[in-house]
Amino acid sequence: MINEEKQNSDSVLNIRHYIYNVIRKNGMTSVKVPSSYELSRMFGTTRRIAQRELERLTATGVLIGKPRIGTFTNPKPLNGPLFGIAYGSGDHFFWGNFELKAIAATYNELANRPCYVHNLRIAAKSADSCITELLSLDLDAVLWVGMTGWEEGHEEEFYRKVKQNGIPFATYAIPLQPGLSGVDFSYDTSIHELKQLLEAEKRSRITVLLTTPFVYRAFTNRIPDYFPADHYQVETLLLKSENELPNLLEKKNLPDLLVVSSGLLPKSAEFLKRRKDGSSCLLLSLGPECSTDYPHYVCENPYMEAAKILGDILFTLQKDPETAIQKHVEKRLVPHNGINAVTNTVK
């Protein structure tokens, strides 16, 4: 039953994408679309399912039904490219702080350019299914922001197939992939500012607690560059959930600096508040989450700058799909909630 429902769902999407592409390719010309019988044969489904989709598209104004003649496209002028955009897992129930800011900045940038956007929700499927759907949409370029929620190794398979099929593809806030375009955030500037602060206060013991595997891998790979072993003592841990944090920290002496994923910031702040010696530990969030009144720093993301670069990349990919453009946008160290006196040492 589940497989049948999934097959029906895939067939509906295939029919829908096929008709959307017919409209795109014919511009202001109204053309006849295949009948429900023809569509059912084309996409391996039942005539009833195909007819329901034709009726839905007609009811929403995408198609025009002409009795005893057939169903025709409702022309729509397209004066720009069509970009597909997916956030996170591609099927989130809600958006967090990062996603909301990224969405706002990205759509604000594209709203001021001659283009159209299709909201993609495809990551819950296999890599092959994702590629099939992307190809069926005939998009001018695809942007994926903060890909998460796939099984280990699934992303690599997907990226490999993207390149094999020549899909114009850019990533954002995902470790840059060889041969693909994208924008990722660099911590170099914010960590340099942080090191100035640590040196001024003669601090050297650092604990890093992260929850996102690709952020953990990217950050820990740079630890020797950021904090050389001859000057700093650094411990890095990957947590499965925020619930692990209190028990983990209770068993340790407080470090001079606690670096956490943005999602761990509230619990980290609560823990330090309870400790008599909590104020001796600097708290740094690698993301933009600021939902605590406890003094802390964040590596703030320059969303508007990144969105402008992404807009340039998407339009370049639309004209030259073979291009691979990779950019880093620098994060800055930003103080929050009553630590301005300390930040005088940060320039």
Short mmCIF file of C-alpha atoms in Angstrom, two decimals:
data_model
loop_
_atom_site.label_atom_id
_atom_site.label_comp_id
_atom_site.label_asym_id
_atom_site.label_seq_id
_atom_site.Cartn_x
_atom_site.Cartn_y
_atom_site.Cartn_z
CA MET A 1 0.00 0.00 0.00
CA ILE A 2 2.79 2.43 0.93
CA ASN A 3 4.71 1.68 -2.28
CA GLU A 4 1.53 2.21 -4.31
CA GLU A 5 0.89 5.58 -2.63
CA LYS A 6 4.48 6.66 -3.24
CA GLN A 7 4.29 5.58 -6.88
CA ASN A 8 1.06 7.55 -7.32
CA SER A 9 2.63 10.60 -5.67
CA ASP A 10 5.68 10.41 -7.94
CA SER A 11 3.43 10.06 -11.00
CA VAL A 12 1.47 13.17 -10.04
CA LEU A 13 4.69 15.18 -9.63
CA ASN A 14 6.02 13.91 -12.96
CA ILE A 15 2.82 14.94 -14.74
CA ARG A 16 2.81 18.33 -13.01
CA HIS A 17 6.44 19.06 -13.86
CA TYR A 18 5.91 17.92 -17.44
CA ILE A 19 3.03 20.37 -17.89
CA TYR A 20 4.90 23.23 -16.21
CA ASN A 21 7.77 22.69 -18.63
CA VAL A 22 5.38 22.67 -21.59
CA ILE A 23 4.15 26.10 -20.41
CA ARG A 24 7.71 27.42 -19.96
CA LYS A 25 8.91 26.25 -23.36
CA ASN A 26 5.93 27.68 -25.24
CA GLY A 27 5.87 31.08 -23.54
CA MET A 28 2.85 33.12 -24.63
CA THR A 29 1.56 30.42 -26.99
CA SER A 30 -1.30 28.27 -25.70
CA VAL A 31 -0.77 24.63 -26.66
CA LYS A 32 -2.77 21.48 -26.16
CA VAL A 33 -1.51 19.07 -23.49
CA PRO A 34 -1.82 15.27 -23.70
CA SER A 35 -5.09 13.69 -22.56
CA SER A 36 -5.40 11.82 -19.27
CA TYR A 37 -5.09 8.56 -21.22
CA GLU A 38 -1.88 9.71 -22.93
CA LEU A 39 -0.40 11.04 -19.67
CA SER A 40 -1.16 7.77 -17.86
CA ARG A 41 0.74 5.89 -20.56
CA MET A 42 3.64 8.36 -20.52
CA PHE A 43 4.16 8.24 -16.75
CA GLY A 44 3.06 4.71 -15.87
CA THR A 45 0.03 5.53 -13.77
CA THR A 46 -3.75 5.20 -13.94
CA ARG A 47 -5.98 7.37 -16.08
CA ARG A 48 -7.91 8.39 -12.96
CA ILE A 49 -4.79 9.83 -11.30
CA ALA A 50 -3.79 11.68 -14.48
CA GLN A 51 -7.31 13.09 -14.85
CA ARG A 52 -7.33 14.34 -11.24
CA GLU A 53 -4.08 16.24 -11.84
CA LEU A 54 -5.45 17.79 -15.05
CA GLU A 55 -8.56 18.86 -13.14
CA ARG A 56 -6.47 20.32 -10.30
CA LEU A 57 -4.27 22.30 -12.69
CA THR A 58 -7.35 23.54 -14.52
CA ALA A 59 -9.01 24.62 -11.26
CA THR A 60 -5.89 26.59 -10.24
CA GLY A 61 -5.68 28.33 -13.62
CA VAL A 62 -2.56 26.60 -14.89
CA LEU A 63 -4.57 24.89 -17.65
CA ILE A 64 -7.67 25.83 -19.63
CA GLY A 65 -10.29 23.17 -20.38
CA LYS A 66 -12.17 23.42 -23.67
CA PRO A 67 -15.18 21.07 -23.85
CA ARG A 68 -14.98 18.46 -26.63
CA ILE A 69 -11.65 19.94 -27.79
CA GLY A 70 -9.14 19.21 -25.03
CA THR A 71 -7.01 20.86 -22.32
CA PHE A 72 -4.66 23.73 -23.15
CA THR A 73 -1.92 25.63 -21.35
CA ASN A 74 -2.67 29.05 -19.91
CA PRO A 75 0.23 31.13 -21.27
CA LYS A 76 2.38 33.03 -18.82
CA PRO A 77 5.15 35.43 -19.85
CA LEU A 78 8.53 34.44 -18.41
CA ASN A 79 11.08 37.21 -18.74
CA GLY A 80 13.81 35.51 -16.78
CA PRO A 81 15.31 32.17 -15.73
CA LEU A 82 13.70 29.71 -13.30
CA PHE A 83 15.79 28.73 -10.28
CA GLY A 84 15.04 25.88 -7.87
CA ILE A 85 15.82 26.43 -4.18
CA ALA A 86 15.82 23.93 -1.32
CA TYR A 87 16.55 24.53 2.37
CA GLY A 88 17.82 22.05 4.95
CA SER A 89 16.42 18.58 4.32
CA GLY A 90 14.12 19.92 1.61
CA ASP A 91 11.08 18.98 3.70
CA HIS A 92 11.29 20.87 7.00
CA PHE A 93 8.25 21.27 9.19
CA PHE A 94 9.65 24.52 10.62
CA TRP A 95 12.60 26.83 10.03
CA GLY A 96 15.25 27.83 12.56
CA ASN A 97 17.09 31.12 12.99
CA PHE A 98 19.68 30.42 10.31
CA GLU A 99 17.19 29.19 7.71
CA LEU A 100 14.84 32.14 8.20
CA LYS A 101 17.63 34.69 7.79
CA ALA A 102 19.06 32.82 4.80
CA ILE A 103 15.62 32.53 3.18
CA ALA A 104 14.85 36.22 3.74
CA ALA A 105 18.18 37.41 2.35
CA THR A 106 18.15 35.04 -0.63
CA TYR A 107 14.59 35.78 -1.71
CA ASN A 108 15.07 39.51 -1.15
CA GLU A 109 18.07 39.43 -3.49
CA LEU A 110 16.30 37.38 -6.18
CA ALA A 111 13.13 39.50 -5.90
CA ASN A 112 15.16 42.40 -7.31
CA ARG A 113 16.40 40.37 -10.28
CA PRO A 114 14.55 39.20 -13.41
CA CYS A 115 13.94 35.58 -12.42
CA TYR A 116 11.45 33.10 -10.98
CA VAL A 117 11.88 30.66 -8.08
CA HIS A 118 10.57 27.14 -7.57
CA ASN A 119 10.60 25.88 -3.95
CA LEU A 120 12.12 22.40 -4.00
CA ARG A 121 11.10 19.69 -1.50
CA ILE A 122 12.87 16.60 -2.69
CA ALA A 123 15.65 15.57 -0.28
CA ALA A 124 13.64 12.92 1.56
CA LYS A 125 13.94 10.74 -1.53
CA SER A 126 16.86 8.68 -2.82
CA ALA A 127 19.64 10.38 -4.76
CA ASP A 128 18.29 8.88 -8.01
CA SER A 129 14.78 10.18 -7.30
CA CYS A 130 16.13 13.64 -6.53
CA ILE A 131 18.07 13.74 -9.79
CA THR A 132 15.07 12.50 -11.79
CA GLU A 133 12.90 15.23 -10.33
CA LEU A 134 15.48 17.96 -10.92
CA LEU A 135 15.86 16.88 -14.55
CA SER A 136 12.10 16.82 -15.05
CA LEU A 137 11.81 20.42 -13.84
CA ASP A 138 14.22 21.71 -16.50
CA LEU A 139 15.53 24.39 -14.12
CA ASP A 140 18.08 26.99 -15.19
CA ALA A 141 20.02 26.46 -11.93
CA VAL A 142 19.55 24.89 -8.49
CA LEU A 143 20.53 26.31 -5.10
CA TRP A 144 20.67 24.12 -1.99
CA VAL A 145 21.01 25.80 1.41
CA GLY A 146 22.34 23.95 4.46
CA MET A 147 21.64 20.40 3.32
CA THR A 148 20.85 18.18 6.34
CA GLY A 149 18.85 15.12 7.29
CA TRP A 150 20.23 12.63 4.78
CA GLU A 151 21.97 9.43 5.75
CA GLU A 152 25.75 9.46 5.93
CA GLY A 153 27.21 9.36 2.43
CA HIS A 154 23.90 10.16 0.75
CA GLU A 155 24.99 13.74 -0.01
CA GLU A 156 28.17 12.56 -1.74
CA GLU A 157 26.17 10.23 -3.98
CA PHE A 158 23.74 13.05 -4.79
CA TYR A 159 26.52 15.53 -5.63
CA ARG A 160 28.22 12.97 -7.83
CA LYS A 161 25.02 12.40 -9.80
CA VAL A 162 24.44 16.16 -10.06
CA LYS A 163 27.80 16.51 -11.81
CA GLN A 164 27.26 13.42 -13.97
CA ASN A 165 23.96 14.84 -15.25
CA GLY A 166 25.31 18.35 -15.81
CA ILE A 167 22.74 20.06 -13.56
CA PRO A 168 23.72 23.73 -12.92
CA PHE A 169 24.04 23.49 -9.14
CA ALA A 170 25.20 25.75 -6.30
CA THR A 171 25.43 25.14 -2.56
CA TYR A 172 25.20 27.59 0.34
CA ALA A 173 26.53 27.03 3.89
CA ILE A 174 27.57 23.52 2.90
CA PRO A 175 31.25 22.52 2.62
CA LEU A 176 32.23 23.35 -0.96
CA GLN A 177 32.20 20.36 -3.31
CA PRO A 178 34.90 19.84 -5.97
CA GLY A 179 33.60 20.85 -9.38
CA LEU A 180 30.39 22.46 -8.05
CA SER A 181 29.61 26.12 -7.41
CA GLY A 182 28.74 27.47 -4.00
CA VAL A 183 29.19 29.89 -1.13
CA ASP A 184 30.34 28.78 2.31
CA PHE A 185 31.10 30.77 5.43
CA SER A 186 34.66 31.19 6.60
CA TYR A 187 35.50 31.46 10.30
CA ASP A 188 38.99 32.88 9.66
CA THR A 189 38.14 36.49 10.53
CA SER A 190 36.00 35.68 13.59
CA ILE A 191 38.56 33.20 14.96
CA HIS A 192 41.36 35.75 14.46
CA GLU A 193 39.32 38.25 16.49
CA LEU A 194 38.65 35.58 19.10
CA LYS A 195 42.35 34.72 19.39
CA GLN A 196 43.11 38.37 20.10
CA LEU A 197 40.63 38.23 22.94
CA LEU A 198 42.06 34.96 24.32
CA GLU A 199 45.63 36.25 24.14
CA ALA A 200 44.69 39.49 25.88
CA GLU A 201 43.13 37.54 28.74
CA LYS A 202 45.75 34.78 28.74
CA ARG A 203 43.23 31.99 28.05
CA SER A 204 44.23 28.72 26.36
CA ARG A 205 41.86 25.85 27.32
CA ILE A 206 39.09 25.39 24.75
CA THR A 207 36.19 22.91 24.51
CA VAL A 208 34.25 22.62 21.23
CA LEU A 209 30.81 20.92 21.31
CA LEU A 210 29.01 20.61 17.96
CA THR A 211 25.92 18.73 16.74
CA THR A 212 26.11 18.94 12.92
CA PRO A 213 28.51 16.40 11.40
CA PHE A 214 29.65 18.45 8.40
CA VAL A 215 30.23 21.55 10.56
CA TYR A 216 32.15 19.37 13.03
CA ARG A 217 34.34 17.92 10.25
CA ALA A 218 34.99 21.31 8.66
CA PHE A 219 35.77 23.03 11.97
CA THR A 220 37.94 20.30 13.47
CA ASN A 221 39.97 20.07 10.26
CA ARG A 222 40.98 23.69 10.82
CA ILE A 223 41.65 23.42 14.57
CA PRO A 224 45.45 23.03 14.10
CA ASP A 225 45.44 26.20 11.99
CA TYR A 226 43.16 28.14 14.31
CA PHE A 227 44.61 26.99 17.63
CA PRO A 228 48.15 25.52 17.40
CA ALA A 229 48.83 22.77 19.94
CA ASP A 230 51.87 24.56 21.34
CA HIS A 231 49.68 27.43 22.59
CA TYR A 232 46.22 25.93 23.11
CA GLN A 233 44.59 22.86 24.63
CA VAL A 234 41.57 22.02 22.49
CA GLU A 235 38.98 19.27 23.02
CA THR A 236 36.35 18.69 20.30
CA LEU A 237 33.24 16.52 20.64
CA LEU A 238 30.33 15.71 18.32
CA LEU A 239 27.04 15.42 20.25
CA LYS A 240 24.00 13.53 19.01
CA SER A 241 21.60 15.92 20.77
CA GLU A 242 21.51 18.93 23.08
CA ASN A 243 20.37 16.66 25.93
CA GLU A 244 23.89 15.25 26.22
CA LEU A 245 25.37 18.63 27.07
CA PRO A 246 24.61 19.13 30.81
CA ASN A 247 25.88 15.71 31.93
CA LEU A 248 28.92 16.04 29.70
CA LEU A 249 29.94 19.43 31.10
CA GLU A 250 29.28 18.40 34.72
CA LYS A 251 32.06 15.82 34.42
CA LYS A 252 34.64 18.33 33.23
CA ASN A 253 36.51 21.30 34.59
CA LEU A 254 35.28 24.46 32.95
CA PRO A 255 37.43 25.53 29.98
CA ASP A 256 38.48 29.11 29.32
CA LEU A 257 36.35 29.08 26.19
CA LEU A 258 33.30 26.97 25.34
CA VAL A 259 32.49 26.86 21.60
CA VAL A 260 29.06 25.41 20.73
CA SER A 261 26.66 24.92 17.83
CA SER A 262 23.94 27.58 17.79
CA GLY A 263 21.33 25.03 18.91
CA LEU A 264 23.39 24.27 22.04
CA LEU A 265 23.62 27.92 23.08
CA PRO A 266 20.54 28.08 25.39
CA LYS A 267 21.48 24.93 27.36
CA SER A 268 25.13 26.02 27.55
CA ALA A 269 24.06 29.39 28.94
CA GLU A 270 21.76 27.72 31.50
CA PHE A 271 24.61 25.46 32.63
CA LEU A 272 27.07 28.33 33.06
CA LYS A 273 24.47 30.36 34.99
CA ARG A 274 24.18 27.53 37.56
CA ARG A 275 27.94 27.29 38.05
CA LYS A 276 29.53 29.60 40.60
CA ASP A 277 32.60 29.76 38.38
CA GLY A 278 30.52 30.03 35.18
CA SER A 279 31.48 33.65 34.52
CA SER A 280 35.12 32.58 34.12
CA CYS A 281 34.21 30.72 30.90
CA LEU A 282 33.74 32.63 27.65
CA LEU A 283 30.83 31.31 25.56
CA LEU A 284 30.87 31.36 21.76
CA SER A 285 28.13 30.20 19.37
CA LEU A 286 29.24 29.33 15.84
CA GLY A 287 25.80 30.25 14.49
CA PRO A 288 23.40 33.18 14.71
CA GLU A 289 21.16 31.93 17.54
CA CYS A 290 20.86 34.67 20.20
CA SER A 291 17.93 33.48 22.34
CA THR A 292 19.62 33.93 25.71
CA ASP A 293 20.39 36.89 27.94
CA TYR A 294 23.63 35.28 29.08
CA PRO A 295 26.75 37.15 27.89
CA HIS A 296 28.17 35.40 24.84
CA TYR A 297 29.69 35.85 21.41
CA VAL A 298 28.45 34.68 18.04
CA CYS A 299 30.15 34.23 14.70
CA GLU A 300 27.63 36.37 12.86
CA ASN A 301 26.72 35.42 9.29
CA PRO A 302 26.80 38.16 6.62
CA TYR A 303 23.58 36.99 4.98
CA MET A 304 23.05 39.91 2.59
CA GLU A 305 26.60 39.70 1.26
CA ALA A 306 26.25 35.94 0.72
CA ALA A 307 22.86 36.38 -0.97
CA LYS A 308 24.29 38.84 -3.50
CA ILE A 309 27.09 36.42 -4.36
CA LEU A 310 24.55 33.59 -4.71
CA GLY A 311 22.47 35.69 -7.09
CA ASP A 312 25.53 36.33 -9.25
CA ILE A 313 26.41 32.63 -9.23
CA LEU A 314 22.90 31.49 -10.22
CA PHE A 315 22.76 33.87 -13.18
CA THR A 316 26.26 32.82 -14.25
CA LEU A 317 25.27 29.14 -14.08
CA GLN A 318 22.17 29.87 -16.15
CA LYS A 319 24.39 31.18 -18.96
CA ASP A 320 27.34 28.83 -18.47
CA PRO A 321 26.39 25.57 -16.65
CA GLU A 322 29.97 24.27 -16.82
CA THR A 323 31.27 27.08 -14.63
CA ALA A 324 32.40 26.25 -11.08
CA ILE A 325 32.49 29.32 -8.82
CA GLN A 326 33.44 28.91 -5.17
CA LYS A 327 33.38 31.79 -2.68
CA HIS A 328 33.90 32.16 1.07
CA VAL A 329 32.14 34.88 3.06
CA GLU A 330 33.86 35.90 6.28
CA LYS A 331 32.04 35.70 9.62
CA ARG A 332 32.73 38.37 12.25
CA LEU A 333 32.84 38.00 16.02
CA VAL A 334 29.84 39.81 17.55
CA PRO A 335 29.28 40.35 21.30
CA HIS A 336 25.84 39.96 22.87
CA ASN A 337 24.30 40.98 26.19
CA GLY A 338 26.54 42.92 28.47
CA ILE A 339 30.08 41.96 27.42
CA ASN A 340 31.05 45.24 25.71
CA ALA A 341 33.68 45.93 28.34
CA VAL A 342 35.44 42.70 27.43
CA THR A 343 35.18 43.32 23.70
CA ASN A 344 37.30 46.44 23.95
CA THR A 345 40.23 44.03 23.48
CA VAL A 346 38.75 42.84 20.18
CA LYS A 347 39.53 44.97 17.14
#
